[in-house]
Amino acid sequence: MATPAPVHPVDEVPPVRSLAAFGLQHVLAMYAGAVAVPLIVGGAMKLSAADLAYLITADLLICGVATLIQCVGFWRFGVRLPIMQGCTFAAVSPMVLIGTTGGGLPAIYGSVIVAGLAIALLAPVFGRLLRFFPPLVTGTVILIIGVSLLPVAGNWAAGGVGAKDFGEPKNLALAGFVLAVVVGIQRFAPPFLSRIAVLIGIAVGLAVAVPFGFTDFGGVGDADWLGISTPFHFGAPAFRASAIVSMLVVALVTMTETTGDLLAVGDLTGRRVEPRALADGLRADGLSTVLGGVFNTFPYTAFAQNVGLVGMTRVRSRWVVAAAGGILVLLGLLPKLGAVVAAVPAPVLGGAGLVMFGTVAASGLRTLAEVGFEGNHNLTVVAVSVAVGVLPVGVPTVYEKFPDWFQTVMNSGISAGCLTAIVLNLLFNHLPGRPGSREDGAAAPEAPAVSA
């Protein structure tokens, strides 16, 4: 009798008990980052506690669905590797700008839907365009993402924009305490606990904040135990050209992030990602982003912290991460949970945010460390791109005299910095015959495994 072909570790199905335990570990590793985007966007738009809770539960639901699409797959959607999906931080600044000045949530969701369709359509050809997104560009963009989000964490740490006690020492003390807890866990705790240091820091900070009157859980009692996110809960999507242009830039960034993560997981699991599988993974990203726009949430990408978890645990089964997706779906059907998360006080989130967003910036620096800066113009590319990207963060009113469409694109440091990095990299490293062009390694064909 013929011996059955061995099952690849990626396709192995562990026992149910192991599936649940390993799946929960993946959820814990990404949970804090998963809920951060709706909290930032909803908070900036001054949504009510009920609307914030709705955004969070909708996000968790689609996070789970997106993860299942990516891991399990169907037809030409899904890379079928252990990939966890979540909202990308790259879209935060553009969405906040669109939401507060360019049409509210309907305009955000219209641009998200178009971006998702664009990702799905571009998926088959993106592999051939990857040489225009070398570590020089992606590292610069990731650095700008982290730096652009740090003021958000700073505002949280001070009590939240518009808070009556903004800047009070007690707020900064609570944020500093949470930061110290996160750092302490990362330094002294066992590896598993250090992987969820941010979540533990939020939990400990919340436990300290409650008796000191930092938070109000009144909204938890009003929230339903069970609820389902319905399409276009906040109104029919609005399609504004300026918002769409900004979100299309974000789509290019998220495609680069996801590509890097897929390539990294392929190496870790021993199943190399070929062009067709890469296209299937990016197409799943596009579908998930469209679902995000329909079901009241945001653009999706692969989460790099879960890529690291695959490498650390050596658990390579995609069904483990699929189980994590199932857990997220269940959490997304419990609005009370969203209300609890929405009640977490701003200083607690600020302490955790300083770590999360600082880590994003540090990841960009780590990627740039792979780039050669001798005998070429790469330093100029990074310097000018970071300067253009940070300018609207440091001087928010710098473009207020410009047309609305220009402000939507350029007031986002991420969009401005990304466009600048792409153009300058083409100028210095891809024009024929340029000294220092990427014969010396600056335009590597693969993007780094880093996600916001």
Tab-separated table of C-alpha atoms in Angstrom:
chain	number	residue	atom	x	y	z
A	1	MET	CA	0.000	0.000	0.000
A	2	ALA	CA	1.157	3.502	-0.779
A	3	THR	CA	2.197	5.584	2.240
A	4	PRO	CA	0.044	8.722	2.607
A	5	ALA	CA	1.881	11.925	1.812
A	6	PRO	CA	2.930	13.740	5.008
A	7	VAL	CA	0.806	16.738	5.937
A	8	HIS	CA	2.664	20.051	5.857
A	9	PRO	CA	2.829	21.685	9.317
A	10	VAL	CA	0.822	24.604	7.938
A	11	ASP	CA	-2.096	22.279	7.195
A	12	GLU	CA	-1.968	20.228	10.396
A	13	VAL	CA	-5.069	20.436	12.613
A	14	PRO	CA	-4.093	20.291	16.323
A	15	PRO	CA	-6.476	18.863	18.955
A	16	VAL	CA	-9.388	21.121	19.918
A	17	ARG	CA	-7.866	21.993	23.295
A	18	SER	CA	-4.620	23.098	21.662
A	19	LEU	CA	-6.504	25.005	18.969
A	20	ALA	CA	-8.356	27.008	21.625
A	21	ALA	CA	-5.264	27.724	23.723
A	22	PHE	CA	-2.989	28.713	20.847
A	23	GLY	CA	-5.788	30.661	19.173
A	24	LEU	CA	-6.478	32.653	22.335
A	25	GLN	CA	-2.763	33.431	22.528
A	26	HIS	CA	-2.904	35.013	19.069
A	27	VAL	CA	-5.975	37.034	20.067
A	28	LEU	CA	-4.231	38.329	23.183
A	29	ALA	CA	-1.138	39.259	21.173
A	30	MET	CA	-3.093	41.511	18.806
A	31	TYR	CA	-6.142	42.607	20.825
A	32	ALA	CA	-4.790	45.939	22.072
A	33	GLY	CA	-3.704	46.935	18.573
A	34	ALA	CA	-6.983	45.730	17.082
A	35	VAL	CA	-9.146	48.049	19.186
A	36	ALA	CA	-6.764	51.012	19.039
A	37	VAL	CA	-7.798	52.202	15.558
A	38	PRO	CA	-11.563	52.545	16.255
A	39	LEU	CA	-10.719	54.185	19.583
A	40	ILE	CA	-8.457	56.747	17.905
A	41	VAL	CA	-10.792	57.531	15.026
A	42	GLY	CA	-13.960	57.524	17.129
A	43	GLY	CA	-12.331	59.601	19.841
A	44	ALA	CA	-11.069	62.196	17.366
A	45	MET	CA	-14.580	62.490	15.933
A	46	LYS	CA	-16.026	62.818	19.468
A	47	LEU	CA	-18.445	59.928	18.987
A	48	SER	CA	-20.691	58.886	21.844
A	49	ALA	CA	-19.793	55.956	24.091
A	50	ALA	CA	-22.463	53.855	22.347
A	51	ASP	CA	-21.034	54.628	18.893
A	52	LEU	CA	-17.497	53.889	20.107
A	53	ALA	CA	-18.664	50.544	21.438
A	54	TYR	CA	-20.345	49.842	18.091
A	55	LEU	CA	-17.125	50.642	16.187
A	56	ILE	CA	-15.120	48.324	18.427
A	57	THR	CA	-17.469	45.354	18.147
A	58	ALA	CA	-17.755	45.854	14.364
A	59	ASP	CA	-13.959	45.961	14.139
A	60	LEU	CA	-13.524	42.761	16.160
A	61	LEU	CA	-16.159	40.988	14.053
A	62	ILE	CA	-14.526	41.885	10.734
A	63	CYS	CA	-11.044	41.206	12.166
A	64	GLY	CA	-12.251	37.664	12.752
A	65	VAL	CA	-13.867	37.331	9.330
A	66	ALA	CA	-10.759	38.774	7.625
A	67	THR	CA	-8.509	36.332	9.501
A	68	LEU	CA	-10.687	33.391	8.472
A	69	ILE	CA	-10.604	34.501	4.824
A	70	GLN	CA	-6.807	34.772	4.934
A	71	CYS	CA	-6.140	31.485	6.763
A	72	VAL	CA	-8.866	29.175	5.420
A	73	GLY	CA	-9.370	30.842	2.047
A	74	PHE	CA	-11.778	30.219	-0.792
A	75	TRP	CA	-11.229	30.277	-4.543
A	76	ARG	CA	-8.543	32.956	-5.184
A	77	PHE	CA	-8.928	34.722	-1.842
A	78	GLY	CA	-6.571	33.961	1.053
A	79	VAL	CA	-2.911	32.985	1.258
A	80	ARG	CA	-3.771	29.971	3.489
A	81	LEU	CA	-1.000	30.662	5.986
A	82	PRO	CA	-1.183	31.538	9.730
A	83	ILE	CA	-1.848	35.241	9.205
A	84	MET	CA	-3.801	37.394	11.688
A	85	GLN	CA	-5.638	40.401	10.236
A	86	GLY	CA	-6.382	43.738	11.882
A	87	CYS	CA	-6.971	47.425	11.143
A	88	THR	CA	-3.883	49.182	9.834
A	89	PHE	CA	-2.484	52.194	11.675
A	90	ALA	CA	-1.439	53.617	8.303
A	91	ALA	CA	-5.036	54.715	7.721
A	92	VAL	CA	-5.532	56.470	11.067
A	93	SER	CA	-4.382	59.976	10.192
A	94	PRO	CA	-6.183	60.148	6.823
A	95	MET	CA	-9.384	58.761	8.351
A	96	VAL	CA	-9.288	61.226	11.245
A	97	LEU	CA	-8.818	64.066	8.779
A	98	ILE	CA	-11.613	62.834	6.508
A	99	GLY	CA	-13.917	62.204	9.436
A	100	THR	CA	-13.410	65.561	11.127
A	101	THR	CA	-13.224	67.845	8.090
A	102	GLY	CA	-14.252	65.898	5.021
A	103	GLY	CA	-17.647	64.293	5.464
A	104	GLY	CA	-17.667	62.167	8.628
A	105	LEU	CA	-17.940	58.386	8.774
A	106	PRO	CA	-19.848	58.050	5.456
A	107	ALA	CA	-16.916	59.662	3.615
A	108	ILE	CA	-14.458	57.411	5.442
A	109	TYR	CA	-16.385	54.290	4.490
A	110	GLY	CA	-16.776	55.380	0.861
A	111	SER	CA	-13.008	55.817	0.539
A	112	VAL	CA	-12.359	52.516	2.354
A	113	ILE	CA	-14.617	50.607	-0.045
A	114	VAL	CA	-12.868	52.081	-3.087
A	115	ALA	CA	-9.455	51.328	-1.559
A	116	GLY	CA	-10.486	47.720	-0.948
A	117	LEU	CA	-11.603	47.293	-4.543
A	118	ALA	CA	-8.329	48.813	-5.732
A	119	ILE	CA	-6.310	46.387	-3.595
A	120	ALA	CA	-8.226	43.414	-5.013
A	121	LEU	CA	-7.710	44.628	-8.587
A	122	LEU	CA	-4.016	45.448	-8.110
A	123	ALA	CA	-3.193	42.182	-6.331
A	124	PRO	CA	-2.102	40.215	-9.450
A	125	VAL	CA	0.293	42.917	-10.628
A	126	PHE	CA	1.635	44.155	-7.303
A	127	GLY	CA	4.410	41.568	-7.216
A	128	ARG	CA	5.879	43.116	-10.330
A	129	LEU	CA	5.708	46.577	-8.755
A	130	LEU	CA	7.368	45.521	-5.522
A	131	ARG	CA	10.787	46.731	-6.646
A	132	PHE	CA	9.484	50.292	-6.241
A	133	PHE	CA	8.897	49.628	-2.528
A	134	PRO	CA	12.341	48.634	-1.249
A	135	PRO	CA	13.299	48.786	2.446
A	136	LEU	CA	14.366	52.384	1.843
A	137	VAL	CA	10.748	53.396	1.121
A	138	THR	CA	8.908	51.053	3.463
A	139	GLY	CA	11.248	51.755	6.366
A	140	THR	CA	10.807	55.496	5.903
A	141	VAL	CA	7.023	55.197	5.703
A	142	ILE	CA	6.803	52.981	8.793
A	143	LEU	CA	8.986	55.445	10.710
A	144	ILE	CA	6.647	58.294	9.702
A	145	ILE	CA	3.600	56.249	10.743
A	146	GLY	CA	5.005	55.787	14.247
A	147	VAL	CA	6.077	59.416	14.626
A	148	SER	CA	2.718	60.661	13.300
A	149	LEU	CA	0.808	58.602	15.868
A	150	LEU	CA	2.911	59.555	18.907
A	151	PRO	CA	1.013	62.853	19.438
A	152	VAL	CA	-2.168	60.766	19.711
A	153	ALA	CA	-0.617	58.815	22.578
A	154	GLY	CA	0.568	62.075	24.136
A	155	ASN	CA	-2.943	63.541	24.071
A	156	TRP	CA	-4.302	60.373	25.614
A	157	ALA	CA	-1.680	60.440	28.360
A	158	ALA	CA	-2.676	64.012	29.225
A	159	GLY	CA	-6.330	63.028	29.582
A	160	GLY	CA	-7.723	63.196	26.048
A	161	VAL	CA	-8.288	66.189	23.796
A	162	GLY	CA	-11.009	68.395	25.225
A	163	ALA	CA	-10.882	66.886	28.726
A	164	LYS	CA	-11.403	69.370	31.556
A	165	ASP	CA	-8.422	67.967	33.432
A	166	PHE	CA	-6.164	67.818	30.355
A	167	GLY	CA	-2.514	67.847	31.423
A	168	GLU	CA	-3.184	67.226	35.117
A	169	PRO	CA	-0.247	65.457	36.827
A	170	LYS	CA	-2.529	62.591	37.907
A	171	ASN	CA	-3.277	61.767	34.258
A	172	LEU	CA	0.384	61.706	33.285
A	173	ALA	CA	1.185	59.706	36.429
A	174	LEU	CA	-1.348	57.035	35.460
A	175	ALA	CA	0.015	56.907	31.907
A	176	GLY	CA	3.563	56.643	33.267
A	177	PHE	CA	2.493	53.820	35.571
A	178	VAL	CA	1.016	51.861	32.661
A	179	LEU	CA	4.175	52.475	30.632
A	180	ALA	CA	6.283	51.196	33.541
A	181	VAL	CA	4.121	48.067	33.859
A	182	VAL	CA	4.470	47.293	30.146
A	183	VAL	CA	8.253	47.770	30.239
A	184	GLY	CA	8.557	45.713	33.423
A	185	ILE	CA	6.600	42.813	31.944
A	186	GLN	CA	8.668	42.865	28.780
A	187	ARG	CA	11.866	42.807	30.833
A	188	PHE	CA	11.075	40.354	33.627
A	189	ALA	CA	8.031	38.237	32.680
A	190	PRO	CA	8.149	34.851	30.904
A	191	PRO	CA	8.095	34.994	27.097
A	192	PHE	CA	4.362	34.297	26.787
A	193	LEU	CA	3.422	37.124	29.153
A	194	SER	CA	5.889	39.494	27.526
A	195	ARG	CA	4.063	38.958	24.225
A	196	ILE	CA	0.898	40.438	25.770
A	197	ALA	CA	2.630	43.108	27.855
A	198	VAL	CA	0.529	45.913	26.363
A	199	LEU	CA	-2.739	44.165	27.140
A	200	ILE	CA	-1.617	43.376	30.698
A	201	GLY	CA	-0.526	46.986	31.125
A	202	ILE	CA	-3.988	48.201	30.086
A	203	ALA	CA	-5.669	45.716	32.439
A	204	VAL	CA	-3.474	46.712	35.408
A	205	GLY	CA	-3.898	50.412	34.611
A	206	LEU	CA	-7.659	49.986	34.442
A	207	ALA	CA	-7.662	48.179	37.800
A	208	VAL	CA	-5.797	51.123	39.333
A	209	ALA	CA	-7.895	53.754	37.534
A	210	VAL	CA	-11.314	52.508	38.687
A	211	PRO	CA	-10.959	53.190	42.436
A	212	PHE	CA	-9.479	56.628	41.727
A	213	GLY	CA	-12.487	57.662	39.641
A	214	PHE	CA	-10.769	57.864	36.261
A	215	THR	CA	-13.505	56.033	34.388
A	216	ASP	CA	-17.248	55.562	34.149
A	217	PHE	CA	-18.749	52.197	33.265
A	218	GLY	CA	-22.273	53.528	33.003
A	219	GLY	CA	-22.367	52.755	29.299
A	220	VAL	CA	-21.688	49.065	29.932
A	221	GLY	CA	-25.060	48.589	31.588
A	222	ASP	CA	-26.834	50.211	28.648
A	223	ALA	CA	-25.089	48.042	26.040
A	224	ASP	CA	-26.768	44.927	24.663
A	225	TRP	CA	-25.409	41.498	25.453
A	226	LEU	CA	-25.740	40.402	21.838
A	227	GLY	CA	-25.642	42.436	18.662
A	228	ILE	CA	-24.730	42.212	14.991
A	229	SER	CA	-23.055	44.947	12.968
A	230	THR	CA	-25.458	45.899	10.177
A	231	PRO	CA	-24.307	47.308	6.821
A	232	PHE	CA	-23.995	51.105	6.628
A	233	HIS	CA	-25.069	51.656	10.229
A	234	PHE	CA	-23.829	55.266	10.082
A	235	GLY	CA	-25.436	56.056	6.731
A	236	ALA	CA	-24.820	55.387	3.051
A	237	PRO	CA	-21.174	55.787	2.015
A	238	ALA	CA	-20.120	59.084	0.448
A	239	PHE	CA	-17.530	58.986	-2.337
A	240	ARG	CA	-15.370	62.118	-2.232
A	241	ALA	CA	-12.416	62.369	-4.620
A	242	SER	CA	-9.983	63.887	-2.131
A	243	ALA	CA	-10.762	61.256	0.505
A	244	ILE	CA	-10.432	58.458	-2.056
A	245	VAL	CA	-7.029	59.718	-3.233
A	246	SER	CA	-5.763	59.773	0.340
A	247	MET	CA	-7.042	56.262	1.046
A	248	LEU	CA	-5.546	54.897	-2.194
A	249	VAL	CA	-2.131	56.004	-0.930
A	250	VAL	CA	-2.864	54.124	2.285
A	251	ALA	CA	-3.844	51.090	0.184
A	252	LEU	CA	-0.385	51.026	-1.414
A	253	VAL	CA	1.241	51.182	2.023
A	254	THR	CA	-0.923	48.382	3.430
A	255	MET	CA	-0.252	46.208	0.389
A	256	THR	CA	3.462	46.640	1.049
A	257	GLU	CA	3.022	45.803	4.742
A	258	THR	CA	0.968	42.705	4.004
A	259	THR	CA	3.410	41.540	1.341
A	260	GLY	CA	6.277	41.703	3.808
A	261	ASP	CA	4.315	39.791	6.427
A	262	LEU	CA	3.261	37.082	3.968
A	263	LEU	CA	6.840	36.580	2.808
A	264	ALA	CA	8.045	36.397	6.420
A	265	VAL	CA	5.419	33.828	7.457
A	266	GLY	CA	6.221	31.790	4.367
A	267	ASP	CA	9.858	31.600	5.482
A	268	LEU	CA	8.939	30.781	9.103
A	269	THR	CA	6.557	27.981	8.134
A	270	GLY	CA	8.617	26.488	5.331
A	271	ARG	CA	5.955	27.195	2.702
A	272	ARG	CA	7.418	29.751	0.344
A	273	VAL	CA	4.971	32.372	-0.928
A	274	GLU	CA	4.846	32.308	-4.723
A	275	PRO	CA	3.426	35.130	-6.869
A	276	ARG	CA	0.003	33.477	-7.154
A	277	ALA	CA	-0.261	32.917	-3.380
A	278	LEU	CA	0.890	36.500	-2.791
A	279	ALA	CA	-1.848	37.766	-5.105
A	280	ASP	CA	-4.412	35.602	-3.281
A	281	GLY	CA	-3.313	37.057	0.058
A	282	LEU	CA	-3.511	40.643	-1.177
A	283	ARG	CA	-6.875	39.934	-2.797
A	284	ALA	CA	-8.125	38.744	0.608
A	285	ASP	CA	-6.887	42.043	2.074
A	286	GLY	CA	-8.937	43.908	-0.517
A	287	LEU	CA	-12.075	41.884	0.165
A	288	SER	CA	-11.686	42.391	3.932
A	289	THR	CA	-11.245	46.128	3.441
A	290	VAL	CA	-14.425	46.291	1.346
A	291	LEU	CA	-16.244	44.399	4.098
A	292	GLY	CA	-14.810	46.912	6.541
A	293	GLY	CA	-16.342	49.798	4.626
A	294	VAL	CA	-19.699	48.035	4.422
A	295	PHE	CA	-19.819	46.876	8.050
A	296	ASN	CA	-18.696	50.122	9.707
A	297	THR	CA	-14.989	49.534	10.246
A	298	PHE	CA	-11.679	50.240	8.504
A	299	PRO	CA	-8.899	48.952	6.155
A	300	TYR	CA	-7.251	45.644	7.055
A	301	THR	CA	-3.720	44.310	6.873
A	302	ALA	CA	-1.617	41.496	8.361
A	303	PHE	CA	-0.496	42.041	11.967
A	304	ALA	CA	3.282	41.742	12.384
A	305	GLN	CA	3.131	40.967	16.116
A	306	ASN	CA	1.398	37.702	15.212
A	307	VAL	CA	4.072	36.948	12.640
A	308	GLY	CA	6.551	37.159	15.505
A	309	LEU	CA	4.360	34.881	17.609
A	310	VAL	CA	4.476	32.199	14.912
A	311	GLY	CA	8.264	32.332	14.981
A	312	MET	CA	8.447	32.313	18.788
A	313	THR	CA	6.024	29.431	19.433
A	314	ARG	CA	6.942	27.405	16.315
A	315	VAL	CA	3.235	26.591	15.986
A	316	ARG	CA	2.836	26.778	12.223
A	317	SER	CA	-0.731	25.540	11.701
A	318	ARG	CA	-3.010	27.965	9.889
A	319	TRP	CA	-5.935	26.369	11.702
A	320	VAL	CA	-4.630	27.766	14.994
A	321	VAL	CA	-4.938	31.301	13.631
A	322	ALA	CA	-8.293	30.394	12.071
A	323	ALA	CA	-9.422	29.451	15.588
A	324	ALA	CA	-8.246	32.888	16.724
A	325	GLY	CA	-10.401	34.394	13.974
A	326	GLY	CA	-13.381	32.469	15.300
A	327	ILE	CA	-12.749	33.840	18.793
A	328	LEU	CA	-12.684	37.394	17.397
A	329	VAL	CA	-16.004	36.822	15.640
A	330	LEU	CA	-17.540	35.781	18.965
A	331	LEU	CA	-16.103	38.851	20.699
A	332	GLY	CA	-17.513	41.041	17.934
A	333	LEU	CA	-21.000	39.759	18.654
A	334	LEU	CA	-20.860	40.971	22.292
A	335	PRO	CA	-21.513	44.759	22.458
A	336	LYS	CA	-21.028	44.782	26.237
A	337	LEU	CA	-17.388	43.935	25.643
A	338	GLY	CA	-17.092	46.905	23.289
A	339	ALA	CA	-18.614	49.157	25.950
A	340	VAL	CA	-16.063	47.951	28.514
A	341	VAL	CA	-13.182	48.699	26.159
A	342	ALA	CA	-14.631	52.120	25.300
A	343	ALA	CA	-14.681	52.976	29.013
A	344	VAL	CA	-10.927	52.521	29.419
A	345	PRO	CA	-9.622	55.952	30.514
A	346	ALA	CA	-7.488	57.933	28.074
A	347	PRO	CA	-4.331	58.029	30.280
A	348	VAL	CA	-4.281	54.220	30.420
A	349	LEU	CA	-4.421	54.076	26.633
A	350	GLY	CA	-1.775	56.806	26.492
A	351	GLY	CA	0.752	54.780	28.445
A	352	ALA	CA	0.143	51.757	26.244
A	353	GLY	CA	0.036	53.870	23.091
A	354	LEU	CA	3.488	55.286	23.742
A	355	VAL	CA	4.815	51.735	23.580
A	356	MET	CA	2.730	50.636	20.594
A	357	PHE	CA	3.361	53.664	18.417
A	358	GLY	CA	6.974	53.975	19.498
A	359	THR	CA	7.432	50.348	18.484
A	360	VAL	CA	6.084	51.152	15.020
A	361	ALA	CA	8.627	53.970	14.650
A	362	ALA	CA	11.428	51.726	15.937
A	363	SER	CA	10.401	49.064	13.406
A	364	GLY	CA	10.908	51.618	10.670
A	365	LEU	CA	14.402	52.368	11.991
A	366	ARG	CA	15.146	48.638	12.094
A	367	THR	CA	14.130	48.335	8.455
A	368	LEU	CA	16.254	51.338	7.481
A	369	ALA	CA	19.222	49.687	9.188
A	370	GLU	CA	19.193	47.183	6.299
A	371	VAL	CA	19.670	49.998	3.775
A	372	GLY	CA	23.064	51.149	2.526
A	373	PHE	CA	23.718	54.886	2.869
A	374	GLU	CA	27.234	55.091	1.469
A	375	GLY	CA	27.880	56.294	-2.061
A	376	ASN	CA	24.231	57.049	-2.863
A	377	HIS	CA	21.428	59.512	-2.141
A	378	ASN	CA	19.406	57.340	0.229
A	379	LEU	CA	20.006	59.672	3.161
A	380	THR	CA	18.395	62.478	1.166
A	381	VAL	CA	15.372	60.292	0.406
A	382	VAL	CA	14.859	59.535	4.115
A	383	ALA	CA	15.587	63.085	5.304
A	384	VAL	CA	13.222	64.869	2.936
A	385	SER	CA	10.464	62.262	3.278
A	386	VAL	CA	10.518	62.376	7.079
A	387	ALA	CA	10.584	66.179	7.023
A	388	VAL	CA	7.570	66.376	4.696
A	389	GLY	CA	5.757	63.679	6.694
A	390	VAL	CA	6.349	65.251	10.108
A	391	LEU	CA	5.601	68.825	8.975
A	392	PRO	CA	1.781	68.604	9.256
A	393	VAL	CA	2.146	66.750	12.562
A	394	GLY	CA	4.256	69.485	14.110
A	395	VAL	CA	2.422	72.371	12.409
A	396	PRO	CA	-1.193	71.204	11.894
A	397	THR	CA	-2.274	74.469	10.236
A	398	VAL	CA	0.541	74.607	7.692
A	399	TYR	CA	-1.739	73.775	4.738
A	400	GLU	CA	-4.949	75.472	5.876
A	401	LYS	CA	-4.825	77.994	2.985
A	402	PHE	CA	-4.703	75.205	0.377
A	403	PRO	CA	-7.693	73.535	-1.349
A	404	ASP	CA	-9.550	70.824	0.557
A	405	TRP	CA	-8.339	67.971	-1.690
A	406	PHE	CA	-4.729	69.028	-1.117
A	407	GLN	CA	-5.238	69.211	2.629
A	408	THR	CA	-6.794	65.743	2.755
A	409	VAL	CA	-3.715	64.223	1.129
A	410	MET	CA	-0.947	66.385	2.605
A	411	ASN	CA	-2.288	66.990	6.115
A	412	SER	CA	-1.781	63.297	6.723
A	413	GLY	CA	1.892	62.929	7.500
A	414	ILE	CA	1.705	59.311	6.361
A	415	SER	CA	0.278	60.129	2.936
A	416	ALA	CA	2.651	63.061	2.429
A	417	GLY	CA	5.699	61.110	3.553
A	418	CYS	CA	4.818	58.032	1.521
A	419	LEU	CA	4.324	59.974	-1.694
A	420	THR	CA	7.578	61.836	-1.124
A	421	ALA	CA	9.544	58.643	-0.429
A	422	ILE	CA	8.195	56.904	-3.539
A	423	VAL	CA	8.932	59.854	-5.827
A	424	LEU	CA	12.423	60.464	-4.424
A	425	ASN	CA	13.320	56.778	-4.594
A	426	LEU	CA	12.280	56.732	-8.253
A	427	LEU	CA	14.242	59.922	-8.887
A	428	PHE	CA	17.482	58.823	-7.265
A	429	ASN	CA	17.461	55.029	-7.556
A	430	HIS	CA	15.468	54.094	-10.657
A	431	LEU	CA	16.321	56.632	-13.352
A	432	PRO	CA	18.601	54.994	-15.977
A	433	GLY	CA	22.259	55.716	-15.497
A	434	ARG	CA	21.923	57.519	-12.152
A	435	PRO	CA	25.011	57.184	-9.981
A	436	GLY	CA	24.051	55.288	-6.828
A	437	SER	CA	20.995	53.730	-8.475
A	438	ARG	CA	19.895	50.372	-7.227
A	439	GLU	CA	22.640	48.327	-8.572
A	440	ASP	CA	24.024	48.730	-4.999
A	441	GLY	CA	21.109	47.073	-3.188
A	442	ALA	CA	18.739	49.910	-2.281
A	443	ALA	CA	15.817	48.549	-4.269
A	444	ALA	CA	15.565	45.106	-2.801
A	445	PRO	CA	12.693	43.097	-4.271
A	446	GLU	CA	11.024	42.230	-0.990
A	447	ALA	CA	9.306	44.453	1.527
A	448	PRO	CA	10.056	44.019	5.237
A	449	ALA	CA	7.768	42.022	7.518
A	450	VAL	CA	6.494	45.020	9.443
A	451	SER	CA	2.932	46.123	10.019
A	452	ALA	CA	1.301	49.074	11.873
